[in-house]
Amino acid sequence: MKFSDAALSAAPQSDHSRKKTLAAACLAHATHDGLSDLVYVFLPVWKDRFALSFTVLSLLRSAYSLTLAVLQVPAAALAMKMARPQQLLIGATLLTGSGWLLGGLADSVVLLGLALVLSGIGASTQHPIASAMVSRAYGREAKKPLGIYNFAGDLGKSLLPAGAAVLLGYLSYKSTVALYAIVSIASALLMWALFRSSENVGAAAAKHKPGDLPGQANPPAFYALLATGVLDSAVRMGFLTFLPFIVRAHGGTLAQTGLALTLVFIGGAVGKFACGWLSESLGMIRTVWVTELGTAALIGVVLWAPLGLALFALPLLGAMLNGTSSVFYGAVADVVDSHKLERAFAIFYTGTIGSGALAPVLYGVIGDHLGVHFVTVVVALTAVLTLVPVMVFASRVRE
């Protein structure tokens, strides 16, 4: 989450202490984002284990992500009242691990859904708390550390799902899930060790001055940007939900499914840097046109090309899927009052994460009735539809 000048003007910590804060935040981001995207690897397992439809599978995915989306703003509000929000982050990480442990033991789809909700509650604290800690620790020098923090999340998305796909070839489903629950608990303990000797980075302890930048409020442009982000998130989460089944339709193995997801996530990590550079060169509007049209075209390649060529295209597709969102986040500050950035970003993140949770359910209904190939085409068309609010945004900014 991005913070206003008010938050960034807090006095930085000592160098040793802020490095510990950054390390703990990166660990939290990698753990929670990795566990969240672990769901994609287990979707085919759950389908076979419980004989589920695509609609129910999408509901299970949404149980995690929608809980995360809905509770993110309340979690941030609670953290702002705490002198040491590190304790909330550590406890929430333990809760996430407990949810996964329960999920591994679940013998019914209802219990599995409850377990995913429990993990989603724990995951809802990570983004607002960890990013705020890094911002306050580094003050006005926080841009690069926040970049490292964001990259850590993509690293977790790359490593944890890939590891699960490999482990499922040697261990049972229950043993694999239990191992990842242990990873979450170990992460919480390591965060506790890092925070124990660091300086207080809580919002309640921060002393700072009001922001001094002039407001640039443009509500129509902001809501057009929000609509763009919502559609873009729907494309990203919809494609990831059905990617394992596209690979299976190509005759791919479980290991190749894990490889496919890893290639997408690695491309996504690179895309955050590449799209930022591209935006500076081409401008935001042209960049979004390139990435959204490129996304639609590459989804077609993955859908109809042979498996080898589809895997080859996935890193570039991942870069466009994930990199575009960074362009949107950077544009929020251009169209809202600088004193209301926290609220604007809360609305924006809730909208995009909520879309990522609900869109797969709608796609799942289509997939159940018309098949994987048809619903994937619908996902690609949604990427093209994203250009409509982009043009509205462009017209409002020019006014």
PDB file of C-alpha atoms in Angstrom, residues 104-226:
ATOM      1  CA  GLY A 104      -5.093 -30.423   4.980  1.00  0.00           C
ATOM      2  CA  LEU A 105      -7.189 -32.340   7.500  1.00  0.00           C
ATOM      3  CA  ALA A 106     -10.554 -31.352   5.986  1.00  0.00           C
ATOM      4  CA  ASP A 107     -12.650 -34.293   4.824  1.00  0.00           C
ATOM      5  CA  SER A 108     -15.465 -32.182   3.351  1.00  0.00           C
ATOM      6  CA  VAL A 109     -15.652 -29.208   1.023  1.00  0.00           C
ATOM      7  CA  VAL A 110     -17.445 -27.144   3.698  1.00  0.00           C
ATOM      8  CA  LEU A 111     -14.622 -27.642   6.191  1.00  0.00           C
ATOM      9  CA  LEU A 112     -12.089 -26.863   3.475  1.00  0.00           C
ATOM     10  CA  GLY A 113     -13.918 -23.616   2.705  1.00  0.00           C
ATOM     11  CA  LEU A 114     -13.904 -22.627   6.370  1.00  0.00           C
ATOM     12  CA  ALA A 115     -10.192 -23.359   6.553  1.00  0.00           C
ATOM     13  CA  LEU A 116      -9.538 -21.094   3.561  1.00  0.00           C
ATOM     14  CA  VAL A 117     -11.599 -18.313   5.152  1.00  0.00           C
ATOM     15  CA  LEU A 118      -9.493 -18.662   8.307  1.00  0.00           C
ATOM     16  CA  SER A 119      -6.296 -18.353   6.260  1.00  0.00           C
ATOM     17  CA  GLY A 120      -7.757 -15.372   4.416  1.00  0.00           C
ATOM     18  CA  ILE A 121      -8.414 -13.603   7.737  1.00  0.00           C
ATOM     19  CA  GLY A 122      -4.752 -13.986   8.620  1.00  0.00           C
ATOM     20  CA  ALA A 123      -3.588 -12.876   5.172  1.00  0.00           C
ATOM     21  CA  SER A 124      -5.680  -9.667   5.279  1.00  0.00           C
ATOM     22  CA  THR A 125      -3.214  -7.977   7.641  1.00  0.00           C
ATOM     23  CA  GLN A 126      -0.044  -8.367   5.601  1.00  0.00           C
ATOM     24  CA  HIS A 127      -0.233  -5.650   2.930  1.00  0.00           C
ATOM     25  CA  PRO A 128      -1.350  -2.697   5.091  1.00  0.00           C
ATOM     26  CA  ILE A 129       0.865  -3.528   8.077  1.00  0.00           C
ATOM     27  CA  ALA A 130       4.080  -4.633   6.373  1.00  0.00           C
ATOM     28  CA  SER A 131       4.129  -1.876   3.740  1.00  0.00           C
ATOM     29  CA  ALA A 132       3.419   0.749   6.426  1.00  0.00           C
ATOM     30  CA  MET A 133       6.316  -0.545   8.501  1.00  0.00           C
ATOM     31  CA  VAL A 134       8.733  -0.277   5.594  1.00  0.00           C
ATOM     32  CA  SER A 135       7.471   3.225   4.749  1.00  0.00           C
ATOM     33  CA  ARG A 136       7.908   4.489   8.309  1.00  0.00           C
ATOM     34  CA  ALA A 137      11.252   2.758   8.788  1.00  0.00           C
ATOM     35  CA  TYR A 138      12.840   4.399   5.730  1.00  0.00           C
ATOM     36  CA  GLY A 139      10.903   7.679   5.595  1.00  0.00           C
ATOM     37  CA  ARG A 140      11.402   9.533   2.325  1.00  0.00           C
ATOM     38  CA  GLU A 141      13.979   6.943   1.244  1.00  0.00           C
ATOM     39  CA  ALA A 142      11.344   4.191   1.168  1.00  0.00           C
ATOM     40  CA  LYS A 143      10.906   3.867  -2.613  1.00  0.00           C
ATOM     41  CA  LYS A 144      13.668   1.310  -3.185  1.00  0.00           C
ATOM     42  CA  PRO A 145      12.938  -0.736  -0.019  1.00  0.00           C
ATOM     43  CA  LEU A 146       9.262  -0.875  -1.003  1.00  0.00           C
ATOM     44  CA  GLY A 147      10.368  -2.184  -4.401  1.00  0.00           C
ATOM     45  CA  ILE A 148      12.326  -4.936  -2.642  1.00  0.00           C
ATOM     46  CA  TYR A 149       9.273  -5.669  -0.492  1.00  0.00           C
ATOM     47  CA  ASN A 150       7.029  -5.966  -3.570  1.00  0.00           C
ATOM     48  CA  PHE A 151       9.537  -8.222  -5.315  1.00  0.00           C
ATOM     49  CA  ALA A 152       9.591 -10.499  -2.250  1.00  0.00           C
ATOM     50  CA  GLY A 153       5.883 -11.118  -2.703  1.00  0.00           C
ATOM     51  CA  ASP A 154       6.439 -12.220  -6.311  1.00  0.00           C
ATOM     52  CA  LEU A 155       9.317 -14.412  -5.169  1.00  0.00           C
ATOM     53  CA  GLY A 156       6.976 -16.162  -2.751  1.00  0.00           C
ATOM     54  CA  LYS A 157       4.421 -16.603  -5.530  1.00  0.00           C
ATOM     55  CA  SER A 158       7.115 -18.235  -7.672  1.00  0.00           C
ATOM     56  CA  LEU A 159       8.726 -20.556  -5.131  1.00  0.00           C
ATOM     57  CA  LEU A 160       5.926 -21.823  -2.892  1.00  0.00           C
ATOM     58  CA  PRO A 161       3.492 -23.035  -5.594  1.00  0.00           C
ATOM     59  CA  ALA A 162       6.341 -24.595  -7.595  1.00  0.00           C
ATOM     60  CA  GLY A 163       7.573 -26.376  -4.482  1.00  0.00           C
ATOM     61  CA  ALA A 164       4.090 -27.717  -3.777  1.00  0.00           C
ATOM     62  CA  ALA A 165       3.775 -29.105  -7.314  1.00  0.00           C
ATOM     63  CA  VAL A 166       7.076 -30.961  -6.862  1.00  0.00           C
ATOM     64  CA  LEU A 167       6.216 -32.202  -3.365  1.00  0.00           C
ATOM     65  CA  LEU A 168       2.880 -33.615  -4.536  1.00  0.00           C
ATOM     66  CA  GLY A 169       4.877 -36.010  -6.696  1.00  0.00           C
ATOM     67  CA  TYR A 170       6.533 -37.499  -3.602  1.00  0.00           C
ATOM     68  CA  LEU A 171       4.221 -36.783  -0.662  1.00  0.00           C
ATOM     69  CA  SER A 172       0.500 -37.114  -0.050  1.00  0.00           C
ATOM     70  CA  TYR A 173      -1.776 -34.104  -0.281  1.00  0.00           C
ATOM     71  CA  LYS A 174      -2.196 -33.974   3.512  1.00  0.00           C
ATOM     72  CA  SER A 175       1.558 -34.131   4.130  1.00  0.00           C
ATOM     73  CA  THR A 176       2.231 -31.385   1.581  1.00  0.00           C
ATOM     74  CA  VAL A 177      -0.345 -29.042   3.109  1.00  0.00           C
ATOM     75  CA  ALA A 178       0.952 -29.786   6.627  1.00  0.00           C
ATOM     76  CA  LEU A 179       4.468 -28.897   5.497  1.00  0.00           C
ATOM     77  CA  TYR A 180       3.290 -25.508   4.244  1.00  0.00           C
ATOM     78  CA  ALA A 181       1.465 -24.900   7.508  1.00  0.00           C
ATOM     79  CA  ILE A 182       4.813 -25.453   9.233  1.00  0.00           C
ATOM     80  CA  VAL A 183       6.428 -22.982   6.813  1.00  0.00           C
ATOM     81  CA  SER A 184       3.895 -20.343   7.866  1.00  0.00           C
ATOM     82  CA  ILE A 185       4.517 -20.998  11.564  1.00  0.00           C
ATOM     83  CA  ALA A 186       8.292 -20.881  11.052  1.00  0.00           C
ATOM     84  CA  SER A 187       7.905 -17.582   9.182  1.00  0.00           C
ATOM     85  CA  ALA A 188       5.953 -16.098  12.109  1.00  0.00           C
ATOM     86  CA  LEU A 189       8.642 -17.178  14.567  1.00  0.00           C
ATOM     87  CA  LEU A 190      11.400 -15.696  12.427  1.00  0.00           C
ATOM     88  CA  MET A 191       9.466 -12.419  12.140  1.00  0.00           C
ATOM     89  CA  TRP A 192       9.165 -12.375  15.932  1.00  0.00           C
ATOM     90  CA  ALA A 193      12.933 -12.766  16.228  1.00  0.00           C
ATOM     91  CA  LEU A 194      13.559  -9.935  13.757  1.00  0.00           C
ATOM     92  CA  PHE A 195      11.057  -7.576  15.375  1.00  0.00           C
ATOM     93  CA  ARG A 196      12.130  -8.329  18.955  1.00  0.00           C
ATOM     94  CA  SER A 197      15.207  -6.076  18.864  1.00  0.00           C
ATOM     95  CA  SER A 198      13.992  -3.561  16.265  1.00  0.00           C
ATOM     96  CA  GLU A 199      12.647  -0.114  17.036  1.00  0.00           C
ATOM     97  CA  ASN A 200       8.922   0.503  17.254  1.00  0.00           C
ATOM     98  CA  VAL A 201       7.435   1.156  13.810  1.00  0.00           C
ATOM     99  CA  GLY A 202       3.783   1.400  14.846  1.00  0.00           C
ATOM    100  CA  ALA A 203       1.522   4.137  13.576  1.00  0.00           C
ATOM    101  CA  ALA A 204       0.573   5.035  17.138  1.00  0.00           C
ATOM    102  CA  ALA A 205       4.241   5.686  17.939  1.00  0.00           C
ATOM    103  CA  ALA A 206       5.068   7.633  14.758  1.00  0.00           C
ATOM    104  CA  LYS A 207       5.413  11.398  15.096  1.00  0.00           C
ATOM    105  CA  HIS A 208       5.107  13.266  11.838  1.00  0.00           C
ATOM    106  CA  LYS A 209       3.929  16.480  10.263  1.00  0.00           C
ATOM    107  CA  PRO A 210       0.927  16.905   7.966  1.00  0.00           C
ATOM    108  CA  GLY A 211       1.514  16.422   4.264  1.00  0.00           C
ATOM    109  CA  ASP A 212       2.373  19.543   2.323  1.00  0.00           C
ATOM    110  CA  LEU A 213       1.590  18.621  -1.305  1.00  0.00           C
ATOM    111  CA  PRO A 214      -1.287  20.357  -3.091  1.00  0.00           C
ATOM    112  CA  GLY A 215      -4.377  18.300  -3.793  1.00  0.00           C
ATOM    113  CA  GLN A 216      -5.063  16.996  -7.302  1.00  0.00           C
ATOM    114  CA  ALA A 217      -8.582  15.613  -6.826  1.00  0.00           C
ATOM    115  CA  ASN A 218     -10.212  14.249  -9.981  1.00  0.00           C
ATOM    116  CA  PRO A 219     -12.976  11.826  -8.870  1.00  0.00           C
ATOM    117  CA  PRO A 220     -14.183  10.827 -12.382  1.00  0.00           C
ATOM    118  CA  ALA A 221     -10.622   9.918 -13.377  1.00  0.00           C
ATOM    119  CA  PHE A 222     -10.116   7.986 -10.138  1.00  0.00           C
ATOM    120  CA  TYR A 223     -13.244   5.890 -10.617  1.00  0.00           C
ATOM    121  CA  ALA A 224     -12.332   5.245 -14.257  1.00  0.00           C
ATOM    122  CA  LEU A 225      -8.943   4.084 -13.001  1.00  0.00           C
ATOM    123  CA  LEU A 226     -10.654   1.915 -10.392  1.00  0.00           C
TER     124      LEU A 226
END
